[in-house]
């Protein structure tokens, strides 16, 4: 007997027919003898409807009231799933964040989980009851409802799994697992049976939308095994999904496990900036103050060493704002010219095996060079290499890298 | 400076434009220097939508889960009104039942209020904050959300008014007050500037839909002055509504204050029931067990005294079920024949002055007799007389009684 958390997103609970389908998944696990906590999102479209009402009420609104309004979508779904489970003969009850309680900080609209008391849930498990938990919500130190930000139900599921010491946290979604890369671009992309938390974290951060970044961070910190699997497929016939766990020795044989890409990039270059101490601070200080996240940074020194060109990337949605912030700071930065480009994409090679394998980056640069793909910027970490290239080459670059590391033939 | 409760129903908060209108009413009271608590229902249609989802999930469902689902409508409205008030420069916050806390018993779906701690609300009033309270909901002894039954937001408003010792509880609705009778039937019906709690209780029980019966009971017990007024009319030009208070000497001059009628009636007659001790119990016991409310009862003895005819009324919605319950009990009751009629209506004459005026009932019987209206059954209390008549005579009877007691000419 195991204790498991099952999480279902908005499209999986879009109507009563879909909720019955979810209940069948839950029933299967209960009948297999497991103790089960289910975390649900709001019915598809419901959170958007509630957000729109708040915006119509006032464009700038109190985040505490926004949270009180939008959290109601999950209250509805958790109650409905409990009703359906009961009608199938399964003992179940709904839990809202404040009932558990799932305590958060006061950062309404994007709160972080501070503490979860799993005692009440565990006591009910012992009596054979399924816990149906409203995702995305908790209770602040001042007794107000606080939401965890969009995609927060993934985070709820992982945090609950940690609190009740679950053996596994299953994230049911509309895909059947995590792939070596986007199957829409590379036909031969393969579902990964297993990857590490760190790799998943890089993938989520680098544009793969299958899991919310914070949920993966939390799973890594608390060592919660995650399973990404399809809520639509028949669980008996369908593949079991992708297991995301702490690293183990089996994994070290694979150098690279996946290729990710992100189109949400924009590049800005400042030309002929006086190359003096403090120049980086003068450029990036104003951007940080404006809450604009800078990602890749490249600095070239001019021929005579007196000036430098600074190139960096930011999220595409911040492009106009960043240009305006820098224009305002022009007198302190003293650049000659500012040029920008939104037709860029970041392609990343990810794999924990890179740590112990030299030459992974060189292989990527060579392969891209052979296809005449120009690299505009590079960043690397222990387990990933990211390159910024012209957006027109996205598919070619992803396919090339997918092939050169042998991901088409992945067999583990 | 007074402390007031303002309650707005579903049609008054149907969309953001209507909620802005509600906020203007609140602003007016705040600017007049009052401490204000606002109680809101769900947006029009929302509770019905949520009830339908519960029924689709399972026709027979756990009332605790039903409560968790349907209470969410009020959470949305209270948050939205708080946002709109804030945008108008008024300090406001939303309160859900469990946050106050408004404690109830465990009768989910139709819970009764056990206790309200008004301390947190009062502390906020002192700081100039408006409380926006989600109506219809509270928290059970087991920490579950419990709803107060349909129309329960009226009850929430009165209970809050009692808990915070409000000077007045204003019920904003789609009519501008309580009338001597239904203006759709009697053109000369007049708005009553003031009536007693007891009269309002009779009127609410007898078919006038302006207030929920339990809210009036509660107002009577805690002596909360209620004001029924229009949420649609311009408050500056419009009449102030009807004030419902404890009796005072001014009121005694009016013998009759209003004529009510209820079409939700059905009549059942059991013929030739053996007239032996215990017959009433054999008839009404099974109906009570089936939770069917019996209202008027008439028992006639046959000529030879050996058998009796028993006639009684029940809500029209219970008609089929009552017939079936009695048919099942036929062998123990031993009636010869059962006949029923749903084409009946109950018309009532109401007034606290009846207590000290003889002949009020005789006047009614005479007036109806002169119009050849046959009276099928009669019930009376200290402050009302009800007669059951053929539904076809409804308007004639209401107009006749309205005229005979001089309600057309009401001047106080």
PDB file of N, CA, C and O in Angstrom, chain A residues 16 20 43 46 49-50 53-54 56-58 61-62 65-66 68-69 72 75-76 79-80 82-84 86-87 92-94 96 98-99 139 143-145, chain B residues 16 20 43 46 49-50 53-54 56-58 61-62 65-66 68-69 72 75-76 79-80 82-84 86-87 93-94 96 98-99 139 143-145:
ATOM      1  N   UNK A  16     -18.952  17.906 -15.915  1.00  0.00           N
ATOM      2  CA  UNK A  16     -19.240  16.770 -15.032  1.00  0.00           C
ATOM      3  C   UNK A  16     -18.801  15.449 -15.680  1.00  0.00           C
ATOM      4  O   UNK A  16     -18.306  14.546 -14.996  1.00  0.00           O
ATOM      5  N   UNK A  20     -16.284  12.831 -13.937  1.00  0.00           N
ATOM      6  CA  UNK A  20     -16.543  11.393 -13.749  1.00  0.00           C
ATOM      7  C   UNK A  20     -15.336  10.567 -14.211  1.00  0.00           C
ATOM      8  O   UNK A  20     -14.999   9.558 -13.605  1.00  0.00           O
ATOM      9  N   UNK A  43     -12.583  24.428 -13.049  1.00  0.00           N
ATOM     10  CA  UNK A  43     -13.042  23.963 -14.345  1.00  0.00           C
ATOM     11  C   UNK A  43     -12.478  24.887 -15.433  1.00  0.00           C
ATOM     12  O   UNK A  43     -12.417  26.105 -15.237  1.00  0.00           O
ATOM     13  N   UNK A  46     -12.904  28.809 -16.003  1.00  0.00           N
ATOM     14  CA  UNK A  46     -13.527  29.436 -14.840  1.00  0.00           C
ATOM     15  C   UNK A  46     -12.603  30.494 -14.212  1.00  0.00           C
ATOM     16  O   UNK A  46     -13.056  31.590 -13.879  1.00  0.00           O
ATOM     17  N   UNK A  49     -12.627  33.568 -16.247  1.00  0.00           N
ATOM     18  CA  UNK A  49     -13.873  34.307 -16.075  1.00  0.00           C
ATOM     19  C   UNK A  49     -13.815  35.164 -14.802  1.00  0.00           C
ATOM     20  O   UNK A  49     -14.175  36.342 -14.797  1.00  0.00           O
ATOM     21  N   UNK A  50     -13.307  34.558 -13.711  1.00  0.00           N
ATOM     22  CA  UNK A  50     -13.252  35.260 -12.428  1.00  0.00           C
ATOM     23  C   UNK A  50     -12.219  36.389 -12.462  1.00  0.00           C
ATOM     24  O   UNK A  50     -12.454  37.474 -11.926  1.00  0.00           O
ATOM     25  N   UNK A  53     -13.745  39.304 -14.218  1.00  0.00           N
ATOM     26  CA  UNK A  53     -14.678  40.038 -13.350  1.00  0.00           C
ATOM     27  C   UNK A  53     -13.919  40.999 -12.433  1.00  0.00           C
ATOM     28  O   UNK A  53     -14.322  42.141 -12.245  1.00  0.00           O
ATOM     29  N   UNK A  54     -12.818  40.517 -11.848  1.00  0.00           N
ATOM     30  CA  UNK A  54     -12.004  41.384 -10.974  1.00  0.00           C
ATOM     31  C   UNK A  54     -11.483  42.587 -11.750  1.00  0.00           C
ATOM     32  O   UNK A  54     -11.509  43.708 -11.260  1.00  0.00           O
ATOM     33  N   UNK A  56     -12.748  43.902 -14.430  1.00  0.00           N
ATOM     34  CA  UNK A  56     -13.857  44.794 -14.773  1.00  0.00           C
ATOM     35  C   UNK A  56     -14.257  45.624 -13.541  1.00  0.00           C
ATOM     36  O   UNK A  56     -14.598  46.803 -13.654  1.00  0.00           O
ATOM     37  N   UNK A  57     -14.172  44.986 -12.366  1.00  0.00           N
ATOM     38  CA  UNK A  57     -14.525  45.702 -11.126  1.00  0.00           C
ATOM     39  C   UNK A  57     -13.563  46.864 -10.904  1.00  0.00           C
ATOM     40  O   UNK A  57     -13.981  47.958 -10.523  1.00  0.00           O
ATOM     41  N   UNK A  58     -12.284  46.648 -11.135  1.00  0.00           N
ATOM     42  CA  UNK A  58     -11.269  47.713 -11.061  1.00  0.00           C
ATOM     43  C   UNK A  58      -9.973  47.175 -11.641  1.00  0.00           C
ATOM     44  O   UNK A  58      -9.506  46.112 -11.247  1.00  0.00           O
ATOM     45  N   UNK A  61      -6.624  46.222  -8.470  1.00  0.00           N
ATOM     46  CA  UNK A  61      -7.467  45.783  -7.352  1.00  0.00           C
ATOM     47  C   UNK A  61      -6.626  45.138  -6.259  1.00  0.00           C
ATOM     48  O   UNK A  61      -5.541  44.621  -6.499  1.00  0.00           O
ATOM     49  N   UNK A  62      -7.164  45.178  -5.081  1.00  0.00           N
ATOM     50  CA  UNK A  62      -6.586  44.569  -3.890  1.00  0.00           C
ATOM     51  C   UNK A  62      -6.363  43.063  -4.137  1.00  0.00           C
ATOM     52  O   UNK A  62      -7.301  42.324  -4.420  1.00  0.00           O
ATOM     53  N   UNK A  65      -8.567  40.630  -2.226  1.00  0.00           N
ATOM     54  CA  UNK A  65      -9.929  40.422  -2.720  1.00  0.00           C
ATOM     55  C   UNK A  65      -9.921  39.595  -4.004  1.00  0.00           C
ATOM     56  O   UNK A  65     -10.784  38.737  -4.209  1.00  0.00           O
ATOM     57  N   UNK A  66      -8.934  39.860  -4.863  1.00  0.00           N
ATOM     58  CA  UNK A  66      -8.750  39.033  -6.065  1.00  0.00           C
ATOM     59  C   UNK A  66      -8.649  37.558  -5.657  1.00  0.00           C
ATOM     60  O   UNK A  66      -9.305  36.683  -6.222  1.00  0.00           O
ATOM     61  N   UNK A  68      -9.755  36.121  -2.918  1.00  0.00           N
ATOM     62  CA  UNK A  68     -11.036  35.631  -2.387  1.00  0.00           C
ATOM     63  C   UNK A  68     -11.963  35.241  -3.530  1.00  0.00           C
ATOM     64  O   UNK A  68     -12.704  34.268  -3.448  1.00  0.00           O
ATOM     65  N   UNK A  69     -11.898  36.015  -4.624  1.00  0.00           N
ATOM     66  CA  UNK A  69     -12.781  35.765  -5.766  1.00  0.00           C
ATOM     67  C   UNK A  69     -12.295  34.556  -6.580  1.00  0.00           C
ATOM     68  O   UNK A  69     -13.039  33.595  -6.788  1.00  0.00           O
ATOM     69  N   UNK A  72     -12.506  30.710  -5.652  1.00  0.00           N
ATOM     70  CA  UNK A  72     -13.785  30.007  -5.585  1.00  0.00           C
ATOM     71  C   UNK A  72     -13.925  28.941  -6.658  1.00  0.00           C
ATOM     72  O   UNK A  72     -14.661  27.970  -6.478  1.00  0.00           O
ATOM     73  N   UNK A  75     -12.934  25.696  -5.223  1.00  0.00           N
ATOM     74  CA  UNK A  75     -13.904  25.221  -4.226  1.00  0.00           C
ATOM     75  C   UNK A  75     -15.010  24.427  -4.912  1.00  0.00           C
ATOM     76  O   UNK A  75     -15.459  23.397  -4.409  1.00  0.00           O
ATOM     77  N   UNK A  76     -15.443  24.938  -6.062  1.00  0.00           N
ATOM     78  CA  UNK A  76     -16.521  24.272  -6.803  1.00  0.00           C
ATOM     79  C   UNK A  76     -16.066  22.895  -7.269  1.00  0.00           C
ATOM     80  O   UNK A  76     -16.742  21.890  -7.041  1.00  0.00           O
ATOM     81  N   UNK A  79     -15.640  20.222  -4.443  1.00  0.00           N
ATOM     82  CA  UNK A  79     -16.927  19.736  -3.948  1.00  0.00           C
ATOM     83  C   UNK A  79     -17.581  18.779  -4.938  1.00  0.00           C
ATOM     84  O   UNK A  79     -18.097  17.725  -4.561  1.00  0.00           O
ATOM     85  N   UNK A  80     -17.547  19.149  -6.226  1.00  0.00           N
ATOM     86  CA  UNK A  80     -18.191  18.312  -7.246  1.00  0.00           C
ATOM     87  C   UNK A  80     -17.504  16.945  -7.355  1.00  0.00           C
ATOM     88  O   UNK A  80     -18.172  15.918  -7.461  1.00  0.00           O
ATOM     89  N   UNK A  82     -15.877  15.389  -5.013  1.00  0.00           N
ATOM     90  CA  UNK A  82     -16.236  14.615  -3.817  1.00  0.00           C
ATOM     91  C   UNK A  82     -17.625  13.992  -3.989  1.00  0.00           C
ATOM     92  O   UNK A  82     -17.841  12.824  -3.648  1.00  0.00           O
ATOM     93  N   UNK A  83     -18.564  14.776  -4.545  1.00  0.00           N
ATOM     94  CA  UNK A  83     -19.925  14.257  -4.767  1.00  0.00           C
ATOM     95  C   UNK A  83     -19.892  13.066  -5.730  1.00  0.00           C
ATOM     96  O   UNK A  83     -20.512  12.027  -5.481  1.00  0.00           O
ATOM     97  N   UNK A  84     -19.154  13.199  -6.834  1.00  0.00           N
ATOM     98  CA  UNK A  84     -19.099  12.118  -7.826  1.00  0.00           C
ATOM     99  C   UNK A  84     -18.443  10.873  -7.219  1.00  0.00           C
ATOM    100  O   UNK A  84     -18.919   9.743  -7.403  1.00  0.00           O
ATOM    101  N   UNK A  86     -18.363   9.968  -4.071  1.00  0.00           N
ATOM    102  CA  UNK A  86     -19.317   9.363  -3.137  1.00  0.00           C
ATOM    103  C   UNK A  86     -20.379   8.560  -3.888  1.00  0.00           C
ATOM    104  O   UNK A  86     -20.767   7.478  -3.455  1.00  0.00           O
ATOM    105  N   UNK A  87     -20.823   9.111  -5.039  1.00  0.00           N
ATOM    106  CA  UNK A  87     -21.864   8.415  -5.808  1.00  0.00           C
ATOM    107  C   UNK A  87     -21.342   7.103  -6.385  1.00  0.00           C
ATOM    108  O   UNK A  87     -22.116   6.235  -6.766  1.00  0.00           O
ATOM    109  N   UNK A  92     -15.218  10.077   0.439  1.00  0.00           N
ATOM    110  CA  UNK A  92     -14.407  11.229   0.027  1.00  0.00           C
ATOM    111  C   UNK A  92     -14.946  12.491   0.671  1.00  0.00           C
ATOM    112  O   UNK A  92     -16.120  12.566   1.002  1.00  0.00           O
ATOM    113  N   UNK A  93     -14.059  13.467   0.899  1.00  0.00           N
ATOM    114  CA  UNK A  93     -14.535  14.798   1.289  1.00  0.00           C
ATOM    115  C   UNK A  93     -13.624  15.858   0.692  1.00  0.00           C
ATOM    116  O   UNK A  93     -12.455  15.625   0.412  1.00  0.00           O
ATOM    117  N   UNK A  94     -14.202  17.031   0.483  1.00  0.00           N
ATOM    118  CA  UNK A  94     -13.432  18.138  -0.068  1.00  0.00           C
ATOM    119  C   UNK A  94     -12.731  18.902   1.052  1.00  0.00           C
ATOM    120  O   UNK A  94     -13.202  18.934   2.187  1.00  0.00           O
ATOM    121  N   UNK A  96     -10.851  22.750   1.530  1.00  0.00           N
ATOM    122  CA  UNK A  96     -10.373  24.031   1.030  1.00  0.00           C
ATOM    123  C   UNK A  96      -9.079  24.348   1.776  1.00  0.00           C
ATOM    124  O   UNK A  96      -8.796  23.771   2.823  1.00  0.00           O
ATOM    125  N   UNK A  98      -7.948  26.643   3.706  1.00  0.00           N
ATOM    126  CA  UNK A  98      -7.991  27.055   5.108  1.00  0.00           C
ATOM    127  C   UNK A  98      -8.419  25.909   6.012  1.00  0.00           C
ATOM    128  O   UNK A  98      -8.198  25.967   7.234  1.00  0.00           O
ATOM    129  N   UNK A  99      -9.046  24.884   5.447  1.00  0.00           N
ATOM    130  CA  UNK A  99      -9.513  23.784   6.283  1.00  0.00           C
ATOM    131  C   UNK A  99      -8.399  22.811   6.640  1.00  0.00           C
ATOM    132  O   UNK A  99      -8.459  22.147   7.669  1.00  0.00           O
ATOM    133  N   UNK A 139      -4.105  29.768   3.166  1.00  0.00           N
ATOM    134  CA  UNK A 139      -4.558  30.798   4.089  1.00  0.00           C
ATOM    135  C   UNK A 139      -3.352  31.577   4.602  1.00  0.00           C
ATOM    136  O   UNK A 139      -2.341  30.990   4.987  1.00  0.00           O
ATOM    137  N   UNK A 143      -5.350  35.272   8.121  1.00  0.00           N
ATOM    138  CA  UNK A 143      -6.615  34.566   7.959  1.00  0.00           C
ATOM    139  C   UNK A 143      -7.360  34.910   6.668  1.00  0.00           C
ATOM    140  O   UNK A 143      -8.567  34.726   6.582  1.00  0.00           O
ATOM    141  N   UNK A 144      -6.622  35.421   5.680  1.00  0.00           N
ATOM    142  CA  UNK A 144      -7.234  35.692   4.374  1.00  0.00           C
ATOM    143  C   UNK A 144      -6.850  34.561   3.426  1.00  0.00           C
ATOM    144  O   UNK A 144      -5.809  33.930   3.579  1.00  0.00           O
ATOM    145  N   UNK A 145      -7.688  34.363   2.395  1.00  0.00           N
ATOM    146  CA  UNK A 145      -7.357  33.376   1.378  1.00  0.00           C
ATOM    147  C   UNK A 145      -6.244  33.941   0.497  1.00  0.00           C
ATOM    148  O   UNK A 145      -6.304  35.100   0.095  1.00  0.00           O
TER     149      UNK A 145
ATOM    150  N   UNK B  16     -21.235  43.652 -12.989  1.00  0.00           N
ATOM    151  CA  UNK B  16     -20.368  44.679 -12.387  1.00  0.00           C
ATOM    152  C   UNK B  16     -21.066  46.046 -12.388  1.00  0.00           C
ATOM    153  O   UNK B  16     -20.933  46.813 -11.430  1.00  0.00           O
ATOM    154  N   UNK B  20     -21.619  48.268  -9.070  1.00  0.00           N
ATOM    155  CA  UNK B  20     -21.228  49.668  -8.906  1.00  0.00           C
ATOM    156  C   UNK B  20     -22.379  50.482  -8.315  1.00  0.00           C
ATOM    157  O   UNK B  20     -22.179  51.387  -7.505  1.00  0.00           O
ATOM    158  N   UNK B  43     -24.390  36.455  -7.537  1.00  0.00           N
ATOM    159  CA  UNK B  43     -24.891  37.128  -8.732  1.00  0.00           C
ATOM    160  C   UNK B  43     -26.089  36.334  -9.273  1.00  0.00           C
ATOM    161  O   UNK B  43     -26.072  35.099  -9.251  1.00  0.00           O
ATOM    162  N   UNK B  46     -26.353  32.549 -10.495  1.00  0.00           N
ATOM    163  CA  UNK B  46     -25.149  31.801 -10.147  1.00  0.00           C
ATOM    164  C   UNK B  46     -25.460  30.619  -9.217  1.00  0.00           C
ATOM    165  O   UNK B  46     -24.965  29.511  -9.421  1.00  0.00           O
ATOM    166  N   UNK B  49     -26.976  27.867 -11.136  1.00  0.00           N
ATOM    167  CA  UNK B  49     -25.966  27.166 -11.951  1.00  0.00           C
ATOM    168  C   UNK B  49     -25.217  26.151 -11.093  1.00  0.00           C
ATOM    169  O   UNK B  49     -25.006  25.001 -11.496  1.00  0.00           O
ATOM    170  N   UNK B  50     -24.820  26.566  -9.884  1.00  0.00           N
ATOM    171  CA  UNK B  50     -24.039  25.692  -9.012  1.00  0.00           C
ATOM    172  C   UNK B  50     -24.890  24.531  -8.496  1.00  0.00           C
ATOM    173  O   UNK B  50     -24.422  23.388  -8.408  1.00  0.00           O
ATOM    174  N   UNK B  53     -25.085  21.977 -11.190  1.00  0.00           N
ATOM    175  CA  UNK B  53     -23.850  21.182 -11.288  1.00  0.00           C
ATOM    176  C   UNK B  53     -23.853  20.067 -10.232  1.00  0.00           C
ATOM    177  O   UNK B  53     -23.498  18.927 -10.522  1.00  0.00           O
ATOM    178  N   UNK B  54     -24.254  20.397  -9.012  1.00  0.00           N
ATOM    179  CA  UNK B  54     -24.310  19.380  -7.944  1.00  0.00           C
ATOM    180  C   UNK B  54     -25.284  18.265  -8.320  1.00  0.00           C
ATOM    181  O   UNK B  54     -24.987  17.085  -8.141  1.00  0.00           O
ATOM    182  N   UNK B  56     -26.212  17.406 -11.305  1.00  0.00           N
ATOM    183  CA  UNK B  56     -25.669  16.620 -12.418  1.00  0.00           C
ATOM    184  C   UNK B  56     -24.600  15.653 -11.899  1.00  0.00           C
ATOM    185  O   UNK B  56     -24.493  14.521 -12.366  1.00  0.00           O
ATOM    186  N   UNK B  57     -23.838  16.115 -10.903  1.00  0.00           N
ATOM    187  CA  UNK B  57     -22.784  15.252 -10.328  1.00  0.00           C
ATOM    188  C   UNK B  57     -23.406  14.028  -9.674  1.00  0.00           C
ATOM    189  O   UNK B  57     -22.905  12.912  -9.834  1.00  0.00           O
ATOM    190  N   UNK B  58     -24.500  14.199  -8.966  1.00  0.00           N
ATOM    191  CA  UNK B  58     -25.245  13.080  -8.376  1.00  0.00           C
ATOM    192  C   UNK B  58     -26.576  13.619  -7.862  1.00  0.00           C
ATOM    193  O   UNK B  58     -26.594  14.602  -7.122  1.00  0.00           O
ATOM    194  N   UNK B  61     -26.881  13.963  -3.176  1.00  0.00           N
ATOM    195  CA  UNK B  61     -25.504  14.297  -2.866  1.00  0.00           C
ATOM    196  C   UNK B  61     -25.353  14.743  -1.419  1.00  0.00           C
ATOM    197  O   UNK B  61     -26.286  15.237  -0.799  1.00  0.00           O
ATOM    198  N   UNK B  62     -24.169  14.575  -0.916  1.00  0.00           N
ATOM    199  CA  UNK B  62     -23.760  14.986   0.420  1.00  0.00           C
ATOM    200  C   UNK B  62     -24.023  16.485   0.589  1.00  0.00           C
ATOM    201  O   UNK B  62     -23.470  17.301  -0.152  1.00  0.00           O
ATOM    202  N   UNK B  65     -20.958  18.740   0.846  1.00  0.00           N
ATOM    203  CA  UNK B  65     -20.276  19.080  -0.402  1.00  0.00           C
ATOM    204  C   UNK B  65     -21.094  20.082  -1.210  1.00  0.00           C
ATOM    205  O   UNK B  65     -20.547  20.992  -1.829  1.00  0.00           O
ATOM    206  N   UNK B  66     -22.416  19.881  -1.216  1.00  0.00           N
ATOM    207  CA  UNK B  66     -23.311  20.858  -1.862  1.00  0.00           C
ATOM    208  C   UNK B  66     -23.032  22.246  -1.295  1.00  0.00           C
ATOM    209  O   UNK B  66     -22.885  23.217  -2.035  1.00  0.00           O
ATOM    210  N   UNK B  68     -20.300  23.356   0.160  1.00  0.00           N
ATOM    211  CA  UNK B  68     -18.972  23.837  -0.237  1.00  0.00           C
ATOM    212  C   UNK B  68     -19.030  24.424  -1.646  1.00  0.00           C
ATOM    213  O   UNK B  68     -18.369  25.420  -1.953  1.00  0.00           O
ATOM    214  N   UNK B  69     -19.847  23.807  -2.512  1.00  0.00           N
ATOM    215  CA  UNK B  69     -19.949  24.263  -3.901  1.00  0.00           C
ATOM    216  C   UNK B  69     -20.789  25.544  -4.007  1.00  0.00           C
ATOM    217  O   UNK B  69     -20.329  26.558  -4.528  1.00  0.00           O
ATOM    218  N   UNK B  72     -19.820  29.246  -2.933  1.00  0.00           N
ATOM    219  CA  UNK B  72     -18.782  29.989  -3.645  1.00  0.00           C
ATOM    220  C   UNK B  72     -19.348  31.202  -4.380  1.00  0.00           C
ATOM    221  O   UNK B  72     -18.629  32.168  -4.615  1.00  0.00           O
ATOM    222  N   UNK B  75     -18.946  34.151  -2.218  1.00  0.00           N
ATOM    223  CA  UNK B  75     -17.535  34.535  -2.085  1.00  0.00           C
ATOM    224  C   UNK B  75     -17.129  35.470  -3.213  1.00  0.00           C
ATOM    225  O   UNK B  75     -16.403  36.445  -3.006  1.00  0.00           O
ATOM    226  N   UNK B  76     -17.607  35.147  -4.420  1.00  0.00           N
ATOM    227  CA  UNK B  76     -17.269  35.962  -5.590  1.00  0.00           C
ATOM    228  C   UNK B  76     -17.844  37.368  -5.437  1.00  0.00           C
ATOM    229  O   UNK B  76     -17.137  38.371  -5.576  1.00  0.00           O
ATOM    230  N   UNK B  79     -16.127  39.615  -2.719  1.00  0.00           N
ATOM    231  CA  UNK B  79     -14.820  40.090  -3.157  1.00  0.00           C
ATOM    232  C   UNK B  79     -14.949  41.199  -4.191  1.00  0.00           C
ATOM    233  O   UNK B  79     -14.256  42.222  -4.126  1.00  0.00           O
ATOM    234  N   UNK B  80     -15.855  41.012  -5.158  1.00  0.00           N
ATOM    235  CA  UNK B  80     -16.022  42.019  -6.219  1.00  0.00           C
ATOM    236  C   UNK B  80     -16.530  43.347  -5.657  1.00  0.00           C
ATOM    237  O   UNK B  80     -16.047  44.418  -6.047  1.00  0.00           O
ATOM    238  N   UNK B  82     -16.080  44.481  -2.641  1.00  0.00           N
ATOM    239  CA  UNK B  82     -14.968  45.096  -1.896  1.00  0.00           C
ATOM    240  C   UNK B  82     -14.017  45.809  -2.866  1.00  0.00           C
ATOM    241  O   UNK B  82     -13.572  46.926  -2.608  1.00  0.00           O
ATOM    242  N   UNK B  83     -13.743  45.168  -4.007  1.00  0.00           N
ATOM    243  CA  UNK B  83     -12.859  45.787  -5.015  1.00  0.00           C
ATOM    244  C   UNK B  83     -13.469  47.096  -5.530  1.00  0.00           C
ATOM    245  O   UNK B  83     -12.788  48.123  -5.611  1.00  0.00           O
ATOM    246  N   UNK B  84     -14.761  47.069  -5.871  1.00  0.00           N
ATOM    247  CA  UNK B  84     -15.409  48.273  -6.399  1.00  0.00           C
ATOM    248  C   UNK B  84     -15.420  49.387  -5.348  1.00  0.00           C
ATOM    249  O   UNK B  84     -15.123  50.547  -5.654  1.00  0.00           O
ATOM    250  N   UNK B  86     -13.333  49.845  -2.876  1.00  0.00           N
ATOM    251  CA  UNK B  86     -11.968  50.364  -2.752  1.00  0.00           C
ATOM    252  C   UNK B  86     -11.647  51.321  -3.898  1.00  0.00           C
ATOM    253  O   UNK B  86     -11.019  52.358  -3.703  1.00  0.00           O
ATOM    254  N   UNK B  87     -12.111  50.960  -5.115  1.00  0.00           N
ATOM    255  CA  UNK B  87     -11.819  51.804  -6.276  1.00  0.00           C
ATOM    256  C   UNK B  87     -12.518  53.159  -6.164  1.00  0.00           C
ATOM    257  O   UNK B  87     -12.160  54.111  -6.837  1.00  0.00           O
ATOM    258  N   UNK B  93     -13.370  45.483   3.171  1.00  0.00           N
ATOM    259  CA  UNK B  93     -12.826  44.141   2.958  1.00  0.00           C
ATOM    260  C   UNK B  93     -13.955  43.129   2.987  1.00  0.00           C
ATOM    261  O   UNK B  93     -15.001  43.338   3.602  1.00  0.00           O
ATOM    262  N   UNK B  94     -13.728  42.021   2.279  1.00  0.00           N
ATOM    263  CA  UNK B  94     -14.728  40.952   2.230  1.00  0.00           C
ATOM    264  C   UNK B  94     -14.542  40.010   3.418  1.00  0.00           C
ATOM    265  O   UNK B  94     -13.428  39.841   3.925  1.00  0.00           O
ATOM    266  N   UNK B  96     -15.814  36.036   4.500  1.00  0.00           N
ATOM    267  CA  UNK B  96     -16.566  34.800   4.283  1.00  0.00           C
ATOM    268  C   UNK B  96     -17.044  34.317   5.652  1.00  0.00           C
ATOM    269  O   UNK B  96     -16.519  34.739   6.692  1.00  0.00           O
ATOM    270  N   UNK B  98     -16.711  31.729   7.495  1.00  0.00           N
ATOM    271  CA  UNK B  98     -15.757  31.140   8.433  1.00  0.00           C
ATOM    272  C   UNK B  98     -14.777  32.163   8.966  1.00  0.00           C
ATOM    273  O   UNK B  98     -14.134  31.941   9.992  1.00  0.00           O
ATOM    274  N   UNK B  99     -14.637  33.301   8.273  1.00  0.00           N
ATOM    275  CA  UNK B  99     -13.666  34.296   8.722  1.00  0.00           C
ATOM    276  C   UNK B  99     -14.209  35.157   9.858  1.00  0.00           C
ATOM    277  O   UNK B  99     -13.445  35.669  10.660  1.00  0.00           O
ATOM    278  N   UNK B 139     -20.080  28.500   9.256  1.00  0.00           N
ATOM    279  CA  UNK B 139     -19.179  27.385   9.487  1.00  0.00           C
ATOM    280  C   UNK B 139     -19.769  26.475  10.560  1.00  0.00           C
ATOM    281  O   UNK B 139     -20.236  26.944  11.590  1.00  0.00           O
ATOM    282  N   UNK B 143     -16.134  22.450  11.288  1.00  0.00           N
ATOM    283  CA  UNK B 143     -15.253  23.239  10.420  1.00  0.00           C
ATOM    284  C   UNK B 143     -15.595  23.118   8.931  1.00  0.00           C
ATOM    285  O   UNK B 143     -14.755  23.366   8.084  1.00  0.00           O
ATOM    286  N   UNK B 144     -16.823  22.704   8.629  1.00  0.00           N
ATOM    287  CA  UNK B 144     -17.252  22.648   7.233  1.00  0.00           C
ATOM    288  C   UNK B 144     -18.109  23.882   6.944  1.00  0.00           C
ATOM    289  O   UNK B 144     -18.734  24.440   7.854  1.00  0.00           O
ATOM    290  N   UNK B 145     -18.179  24.256   5.667  1.00  0.00           N
ATOM    291  CA  UNK B 145     -19.062  25.357   5.281  1.00  0.00           C
ATOM    292  C   UNK B 145     -20.499  24.855   5.309  1.00  0.00           C
ATOM    293  O   UNK B 145     -20.787  23.763   4.819  1.00  0.00           O
TER     294      UNK B 145
END
